[in-house]
Amino acid sequence: MKIGIIGAGNIGGNLTRRLTALGHEVAVANSRGPETLAALAEETGATPVTVAEAARGAEVVVVTVPLKNVPDLPAGLFDGAAEGFAVLDTCNYYPRERDGRIPGIEDEGLTESRWTERHLGHPVVKAFNGTYAADILERPRPAGDPDRMALPVAGDDETAKKTVRDLIDELGFDTVDAGGIDESWRQQPDTPVYGLRAGVEAVTKALAEASPERPQAFRG
Ligand SMILES: NC(=O)c1ccc[n+]([C@@H]2O[C@H](COP(=O)([O-])OP(=O)(O)OC[C@H]3O[C@@H](n4cnc5c(N)ncnc54)[C@H](OP(=O)(O)O)[C@@H]3O)[C@@H](O)[C@H]2O)c1
């Protein structure tokens, strides 16, 4: 599958490593330009590209940048993507440590991914946002393994959600359908499922136990 990854940090870098190892054709971009991605490209065989080129031909486009940088992504970001492409959003809102106060999230009460997709102009599927970056490399397990971790996946577009869930299965994790993007507060920072390393049953229970109230530590 052709996959574009926008953001080459902890998460984008490790997704590049695993997806190339599985034989996918990965184009990867960061903010500083493709020449700064030579080491990752050499290590993985991924193609370093500009942000504007990242989605070209892609069936899945991963957006994995600090939330505050989402509005900096260029218009036409998805021009040339494959028909029916899915956008996988891993982003979290850290108002105090990194992102500053975002009124759309705090005052309008948008979920982090609803705010993100409004900026991107395309529906997103939220996944990996509560997964430690190292776990992408260290914790994949074959289907049926009792230690296989499950990841919550939220999205409104059922076809795109299935594309992402199938890809996550291939990456070595189970998934739990966490509902639509308006429900995705259930997997945002400081919820019971955030950072939870557990299987389908515990992840399902943790999603059900979440509170919609934004915790004080995650308010700007
Ligand atoms: N770290 C984790 O374990 C973890 C877990 C789950 C979810 N997340 C979430 O996933 C997202 C990415 O996290 P991370 O830890 O991978 O971040 P990170 O290590 O700080 O990397 C961020 C990446 O985004 C790139 N970037 C920033 N602005 C950009 C722009 N305008 N255009 C293109 N690329 C841009 C950066 O490029 P440059 O280096 O060139 O600036 C860098 O490659 C965040 O929203 C985070 O909250 C993180």
mmCIF file of C-alpha atoms and ligand atoms in Angstrom:
data_model
loop_
_atom_site.group_PDB
_atom_site.id
_atom_site.type_symbol
_atom_site.label_atom_id
_atom_site.label_comp_id
_atom_site.label_asym_id
_atom_site.label_seq_id
_atom_site.Cartn_x
_atom_site.Cartn_y
_atom_site.Cartn_z
ATOM 1 C CA MET A 1 0.000 0.000 0.000
ATOM 2 C CA LYS A 2 1.168 3.554 -0.678
ATOM 3 C CA ILE A 3 1.302 5.513 2.577
ATOM 4 C CA GLY A 4 2.202 9.167 3.198
ATOM 5 C CA ILE A 5 3.416 10.175 6.651
ATOM 6 C CA ILE A 6 3.420 13.830 7.666
ATOM 7 C CA GLY A 7 5.606 14.167 10.739
ATOM 8 C CA ALA A 8 8.768 12.125 11.243
ATOM 9 C CA GLY A 9 9.221 12.345 15.005
ATOM 10 C CA ASN A 10 8.638 9.667 17.655
ATOM 11 C CA ILE A 11 5.421 8.344 16.129
ATOM 12 C CA GLY A 12 5.975 9.168 12.446
ATOM 13 C CA GLY A 13 9.498 7.731 12.563
ATOM 14 C CA ASN A 14 8.420 4.457 14.136
ATOM 15 C CA LEU A 15 5.420 4.080 11.826
ATOM 16 C CA THR A 16 7.828 4.615 8.926
ATOM 17 C CA ARG A 17 10.073 1.850 10.302
ATOM 18 C CA ARG A 18 7.291 -0.694 10.794
ATOM 19 C CA LEU A 19 5.317 0.053 7.645
ATOM 20 C CA THR A 20 8.386 -0.174 5.408
ATOM 21 C CA ALA A 21 9.379 -3.421 7.154
ATOM 22 C CA LEU A 22 5.952 -4.792 6.221
ATOM 23 C CA GLY A 23 6.619 -3.925 2.581
ATOM 24 C CA HIS A 24 4.551 -0.752 2.255
ATOM 25 C CA GLU A 25 5.690 2.088 0.042
ATOM 26 C CA VAL A 26 6.153 5.003 2.441
ATOM 27 C CA ALA A 27 6.703 8.687 1.654
ATOM 28 C CA VAL A 28 7.637 10.698 4.738
ATOM 29 C CA ALA A 29 7.799 14.460 5.393
ATOM 30 C CA ASN A 30 8.735 16.788 8.214
ATOM 31 C CA SER A 31 8.757 20.574 8.594
ATOM 32 C CA ARG A 32 12.426 21.090 7.697
ATOM 33 C CA GLY A 33 12.491 19.337 4.350
ATOM 34 C CA PRO A 34 13.425 15.982 2.802
ATOM 35 C CA GLU A 35 17.190 16.571 3.025
ATOM 36 C CA THR A 36 16.887 16.337 6.826
ATOM 37 C CA LEU A 37 15.331 12.855 6.526
ATOM 38 C CA ALA A 38 18.282 11.159 4.807
ATOM 39 C CA ALA A 39 19.148 8.951 7.793
ATOM 40 C CA LEU A 40 15.555 7.702 8.220
ATOM 41 C CA ALA A 41 15.315 7.103 4.471
ATOM 42 C CA GLU A 42 18.558 5.145 4.436
ATOM 43 C CA GLU A 43 17.517 3.092 7.434
ATOM 44 C CA THR A 44 14.028 2.228 6.155
ATOM 45 C CA GLY A 45 13.905 2.660 2.393
ATOM 46 C CA ALA A 46 11.127 5.242 2.763
ATOM 47 C CA THR A 47 11.127 8.166 0.334
ATOM 48 C CA PRO A 48 11.738 11.564 1.943
ATOM 49 C CA VAL A 49 9.446 14.186 0.416
ATOM 50 C CA THR A 50 8.101 17.672 1.018
ATOM 51 C CA VAL A 51 4.825 18.005 2.920
ATOM 52 C CA ALA A 52 3.073 18.975 -0.319
ATOM 53 C CA GLU A 53 4.224 15.718 -1.944
ATOM 54 C CA ALA A 54 3.496 13.382 0.961
ATOM 55 C CA ALA A 55 -0.078 12.423 0.035
ATOM 56 C CA ARG A 56 0.559 11.817 -3.680
ATOM 57 C CA GLY A 57 -0.953 8.485 -4.645
ATOM 58 C CA ALA A 58 -1.409 7.557 -0.985
ATOM 59 C CA GLU A 59 -4.213 5.299 0.176
ATOM 60 C CA VAL A 60 -3.485 6.258 3.768
ATOM 61 C CA VAL A 61 -2.091 9.627 4.899
ATOM 62 C CA VAL A 62 -0.858 9.777 8.493
ATOM 63 C CA VAL A 63 -0.887 13.195 10.197
ATOM 64 C CA THR A 64 1.393 12.998 13.219
ATOM 65 C CA VAL A 65 2.589 16.489 14.188
ATOM 66 C CA PRO A 66 2.167 18.611 17.328
ATOM 67 C CA LEU A 67 -1.492 19.731 17.355
ATOM 68 C CA LYS A 68 -0.539 23.413 17.280
ATOM 69 C CA ASN A 69 1.192 22.814 13.924
ATOM 70 C CA VAL A 70 -1.866 21.347 12.183
ATOM 71 C CA PRO A 71 -3.031 24.788 10.952
ATOM 72 C CA ASP A 72 0.425 25.304 9.367
ATOM 73 C CA LEU A 73 -0.070 22.383 6.990
ATOM 74 C CA PRO A 74 -0.531 23.710 3.459
ATOM 75 C CA ALA A 75 -3.825 23.962 1.589
ATOM 76 C CA GLY A 76 -4.121 21.210 -0.989
ATOM 77 C CA LEU A 77 -2.349 18.813 1.372
ATOM 78 C CA PHE A 78 -4.278 15.839 -0.013
ATOM 79 C CA ASP A 79 -4.151 16.787 -3.695
ATOM 80 C CA GLY A 80 -3.263 13.712 -5.727
ATOM 81 C CA ALA A 81 -4.093 11.188 -2.988
ATOM 82 C CA ALA A 82 -5.629 7.887 -4.125
ATOM 83 C CA GLU A 83 -9.405 7.742 -4.469
ATOM 84 C CA GLY A 84 -11.075 6.958 -1.130
ATOM 85 C CA PHE A 85 -7.868 7.628 0.844
ATOM 86 C CA ALA A 86 -8.013 7.545 4.641
ATOM 87 C CA VAL A 87 -6.406 10.122 6.948
ATOM 88 C CA LEU A 88 -5.007 8.703 10.176
ATOM 89 C CA ASP A 89 -4.697 11.321 12.929
ATOM 90 C CA THR A 90 -2.449 10.516 15.910
ATOM 91 C CA CYS A 91 -2.435 14.020 17.401
ATOM 92 C CA ASN A 92 -3.092 15.087 21.006
ATOM 93 C CA TYR A 93 -3.715 18.464 22.636
ATOM 94 C CA TYR A 94 -1.150 19.392 25.267
ATOM 95 C CA PRO A 95 -2.120 23.015 26.009
ATOM 96 C CA ARG A 96 0.256 23.584 28.927
ATOM 97 C CA GLU A 97 3.367 21.813 27.709
ATOM 98 C CA ARG A 98 3.294 22.418 23.986
ATOM 99 C CA ASP A 99 0.248 23.625 22.101
ATOM 100 C CA GLY A 100 -1.041 26.715 23.937
ATOM 101 C CA ARG A 101 -4.739 27.352 24.416
ATOM 102 C CA ILE A 102 -6.923 26.396 21.439
ATOM 103 C CA PRO A 103 -10.362 28.069 21.689
ATOM 104 C CA GLY A 104 -12.078 25.656 19.258
ATOM 105 C CA ILE A 105 -11.327 22.820 21.650
ATOM 106 C CA GLU A 106 -11.757 24.644 24.961
ATOM 107 C CA ASP A 107 -14.653 27.009 24.246
ATOM 108 C CA GLU A 108 -16.520 25.317 21.400
ATOM 109 C CA GLY A 109 -15.960 21.909 22.974
ATOM 110 C CA LEU A 110 -14.739 20.258 19.780
ATOM 111 C CA THR A 111 -12.920 16.975 20.211
ATOM 112 C CA GLU A 112 -9.244 17.241 19.310
ATOM 113 C CA SER A 113 -9.763 15.258 16.123
ATOM 114 C CA ARG A 114 -12.862 17.249 15.086
ATOM 115 C CA TRP A 115 -10.792 20.417 15.419
ATOM 116 C CA THR A 116 -7.983 18.795 13.422
ATOM 117 C CA GLU A 117 -10.222 17.599 10.612
ATOM 118 C CA ARG A 118 -11.749 21.068 10.276
ATOM 119 C CA HIS A 119 -8.266 22.405 9.596
ATOM 120 C CA LEU A 120 -7.387 19.541 7.280
ATOM 121 C CA GLY A 121 -10.679 19.760 5.372
ATOM 122 C CA HIS A 122 -11.032 15.986 5.318
ATOM 123 C CA PRO A 123 -12.469 13.412 7.740
ATOM 124 C CA VAL A 124 -9.934 11.717 9.975
ATOM 125 C CA VAL A 125 -9.636 8.400 11.746
ATOM 126 C CA LYS A 126 -8.144 8.775 15.222
ATOM 127 C CA ALA A 127 -5.714 6.055 16.312
ATOM 128 C CA PHE A 128 -2.306 5.638 17.980
ATOM 129 C CA ASN A 129 -2.876 8.844 19.946
ATOM 130 C CA GLY A 130 -2.645 6.949 23.236
ATOM 131 C CA THR A 131 0.096 4.544 22.175
ATOM 132 C CA TYR A 132 3.666 4.991 23.396
ATOM 133 C CA ALA A 133 5.856 5.508 20.335
ATOM 134 C CA ALA A 134 8.250 2.736 21.417
ATOM 135 C CA ASP A 135 5.341 0.258 21.572
ATOM 136 C CA ILE A 136 4.900 0.555 17.801
ATOM 137 C CA LEU A 137 8.274 -1.196 17.454
ATOM 138 C CA GLU A 138 8.369 -3.301 20.594
ATOM 139 C CA ARG A 139 4.845 -4.600 21.149
ATOM 140 C CA PRO A 140 3.439 -5.947 17.896
ATOM 141 C CA ARG A 141 2.114 -9.491 18.381
ATOM 142 C CA PRO A 142 0.488 -11.974 16.005
ATOM 143 C CA ALA A 143 -3.310 -12.233 15.973
ATOM 144 C CA GLY A 144 -4.554 -14.411 18.813
ATOM 145 C CA ASP A 145 -1.491 -13.863 21.023
ATOM 146 C CA PRO A 146 -2.755 -13.402 24.616
ATOM 147 C CA ASP A 147 -0.440 -10.378 25.039
ATOM 148 C CA ARG A 148 -1.634 -8.598 21.915
ATOM 149 C CA MET A 149 -2.479 -4.981 22.707
ATOM 150 C CA ALA A 150 -5.671 -3.369 21.432
ATOM 151 C CA LEU A 151 -5.901 0.233 20.208
ATOM 152 C CA PRO A 152 -9.078 2.339 20.137
ATOM 153 C CA VAL A 153 -9.999 3.663 16.697
ATOM 154 C CA ALA A 154 -12.568 6.441 16.192
ATOM 155 C CA GLY A 155 -13.931 7.821 12.942
ATOM 156 C CA ASP A 156 -17.114 8.769 11.112
ATOM 157 C CA ASP A 157 -16.235 7.246 7.747
ATOM 158 C CA GLU A 158 -16.702 3.501 8.147
ATOM 159 C CA THR A 159 -14.706 2.651 5.018
ATOM 160 C CA ALA A 160 -11.734 4.751 6.116
ATOM 161 C CA LYS A 161 -12.005 3.323 9.612
ATOM 162 C CA LYS A 162 -11.864 -0.210 8.222
ATOM 163 C CA THR A 163 -8.792 0.659 6.132
ATOM 164 C CA VAL A 164 -7.043 1.939 9.262
ATOM 165 C CA ARG A 165 -8.164 -0.986 11.434
ATOM 166 C CA ASP A 166 -6.889 -3.480 8.853
ATOM 167 C CA LEU A 167 -3.549 -1.672 8.719
ATOM 168 C CA ILE A 168 -3.252 -1.681 12.521
ATOM 169 C CA ASP A 169 -4.013 -5.411 12.547
ATOM 170 C CA GLU A 170 -1.181 -5.874 10.058
ATOM 171 C CA LEU A 171 1.067 -3.815 12.350
ATOM 172 C CA GLY A 172 0.432 -6.328 15.119
ATOM 173 C CA PHE A 173 -2.346 -4.864 17.245
ATOM 174 C CA ASP A 174 -6.033 -5.541 17.776
ATOM 175 C CA THR A 175 -8.460 -2.639 17.492
ATOM 176 C CA VAL A 176 -11.638 -1.566 19.278
ATOM 177 C CA ASP A 177 -14.233 0.563 17.493
ATOM 178 C CA ALA A 178 -14.414 3.692 19.662
ATOM 179 C CA GLY A 179 -17.295 5.282 17.747
ATOM 180 C CA GLY A 180 -17.346 8.514 15.761
ATOM 181 C CA ILE A 181 -15.140 11.594 16.059
ATOM 182 C CA ASP A 182 -17.612 13.347 18.401
ATOM 183 C CA GLU A 183 -17.095 10.377 20.758
ATOM 184 C CA SER A 184 -13.315 10.476 20.486
ATOM 185 C CA TRP A 185 -12.954 12.357 23.797
ATOM 186 C CA ARG A 186 -13.064 8.835 25.207
ATOM 187 C CA GLN A 187 -9.464 8.281 24.058
ATOM 188 C CA GLN A 188 -7.990 11.757 24.537
ATOM 189 C CA PRO A 189 -5.180 12.437 27.067
ATOM 190 C CA ASP A 190 -5.867 11.545 30.703
ATOM 191 C CA THR A 191 -8.718 9.153 29.946
ATOM 192 C CA PRO A 192 -8.598 5.566 31.279
ATOM 193 C CA VAL A 193 -7.637 4.168 27.858
ATOM 194 C CA TYR A 194 -4.862 6.707 27.190
ATOM 195 C CA GLY A 195 -1.546 4.848 27.418
ATOM 196 C CA LEU A 196 -3.313 1.633 28.429
ATOM 197 C CA ARG A 197 -1.369 -1.453 27.386
ATOM 198 C CA ALA A 198 -4.112 -4.062 27.365
ATOM 199 C CA GLY A 199 -6.284 -6.238 25.192
ATOM 200 C CA VAL A 200 -9.721 -5.789 23.633
ATOM 201 C CA GLU A 201 -11.753 -6.406 26.783
ATOM 202 C CA ALA A 202 -9.887 -3.939 29.005
ATOM 203 C CA VAL A 203 -9.754 -1.298 26.268
ATOM 204 C CA THR A 204 -13.508 -1.609 25.676
ATOM 205 C CA LYS A 205 -14.130 -1.226 29.415
ATOM 206 C CA ALA A 206 -11.791 1.778 29.675
ATOM 207 C CA LEU A 207 -13.545 3.549 26.784
ATOM 208 C CA ALA A 208 -16.900 3.026 28.510
ATOM 209 C CA GLU A 209 -15.568 4.455 31.775
ATOM 210 C CA ALA A 210 -14.275 7.727 30.283
ATOM 211 C CA SER A 211 -15.691 11.081 31.366
ATOM 212 C CA PRO A 212 -16.453 13.784 28.781
ATOM 213 C CA GLU A 213 -15.210 16.472 31.155
ATOM 214 C CA ARG A 214 -11.816 17.798 30.064
ATOM 215 C CA PRO A 215 -9.390 17.290 32.972
ATOM 216 C CA GLN A 216 -7.900 20.425 34.537
ATOM 217 C CA ALA A 217 -4.344 19.378 33.610
ATOM 218 C CA PHE A 218 -5.343 19.378 29.949
ATOM 219 C CA ARG A 219 -6.920 22.832 29.894
ATOM 220 C CA GLY A 220 -5.051 25.859 28.657
HETATM 221 N N1 LIG B 1 5.429 10.590 21.426
HETATM 222 C C1 LIG B 1 4.470 9.747 21.690
HETATM 223 O O1 LIG B 1 4.709 8.693 22.317
HETATM 224 C C2 LIG B 1 3.072 10.027 21.189
HETATM 225 C C3 LIG B 1 2.132 9.021 21.394
HETATM 226 C C4 LIG B 1 0.862 9.167 20.851
HETATM 227 C C5 LIG B 1 0.514 10.334 20.172
HETATM 228 N N2 LIG B 1 1.425 11.333 20.041
HETATM 229 C C6 LIG B 1 0.963 12.547 19.316
HETATM 230 O O2 LIG B 1 1.327 12.382 17.946
HETATM 231 C C7 LIG B 1 1.800 13.635 17.413
HETATM 232 C C8 LIG B 1 3.261 13.472 17.031
HETATM 233 O O3 LIG B 1 3.992 13.168 18.195
HETATM 234 P P1 LIG B 1 5.550 12.897 18.171
HETATM 235 O O4 LIG B 1 5.929 12.561 19.561
HETATM 236 O O5 LIG B 1 5.876 11.975 17.056
HETATM 237 O O6 LIG B 1 6.087 14.366 17.818
HETATM 238 P P2 LIG B 1 7.587 14.845 17.592
HETATM 239 O O7 LIG B 1 8.553 13.747 17.936
HETATM 240 O O8 LIG B 1 7.719 16.184 18.215
HETATM 241 O O9 LIG B 1 7.655 15.022 15.996
HETATM 242 C C9 LIG B 1 6.845 15.945 15.348
HETATM 243 C C10 LIG B 1 7.103 15.848 13.863
HETATM 244 O O10 LIG B 1 6.177 16.734 13.211
HETATM 245 C C11 LIG B 1 6.900 17.481 12.256
HETATM 246 N N3 LIG B 1 6.204 18.737 11.998
HETATM 247 C C12 LIG B 1 5.923 19.755 12.845
HETATM 248 N N4 LIG B 1 5.285 20.745 12.200
HETATM 249 C C13 LIG B 1 5.173 20.342 10.911
HETATM 250 C C14 LIG B 1 4.644 20.937 9.750
HETATM 251 N N5 LIG B 1 4.067 22.147 9.783
HETATM 252 N N6 LIG B 1 4.741 20.259 8.597
HETATM 253 C C15 LIG B 1 5.307 19.030 8.555
HETATM 254 N N7 LIG B 1 5.822 18.412 9.614
HETATM 255 C C16 LIG B 1 5.755 19.068 10.781
HETATM 256 C C17 LIG B 1 8.257 17.679 12.868
HETATM 257 O O11 LIG B 1 9.166 18.051 11.861
HETATM 258 P P3 LIG B 1 10.565 18.776 12.248
HETATM 259 O O12 LIG B 1 11.314 17.826 13.105
HETATM 260 O O13 LIG B 1 11.199 19.036 10.917
HETATM 261 O O14 LIG B 1 10.173 20.029 12.966
HETATM 262 C C18 LIG B 1 8.509 16.288 13.439
HETATM 263 O O15 LIG B 1 8.991 15.429 12.428
HETATM 264 C C19 LIG B 1 1.583 14.678 18.516
HETATM 265 O O16 LIG B 1 0.353 15.338 18.317
HETATM 266 C C20 LIG B 1 1.574 13.841 19.785
HETATM 267 O O17 LIG B 1 0.840 14.453 20.837
HETATM 268 C C21 LIG B 1 2.694 11.180 20.523
#
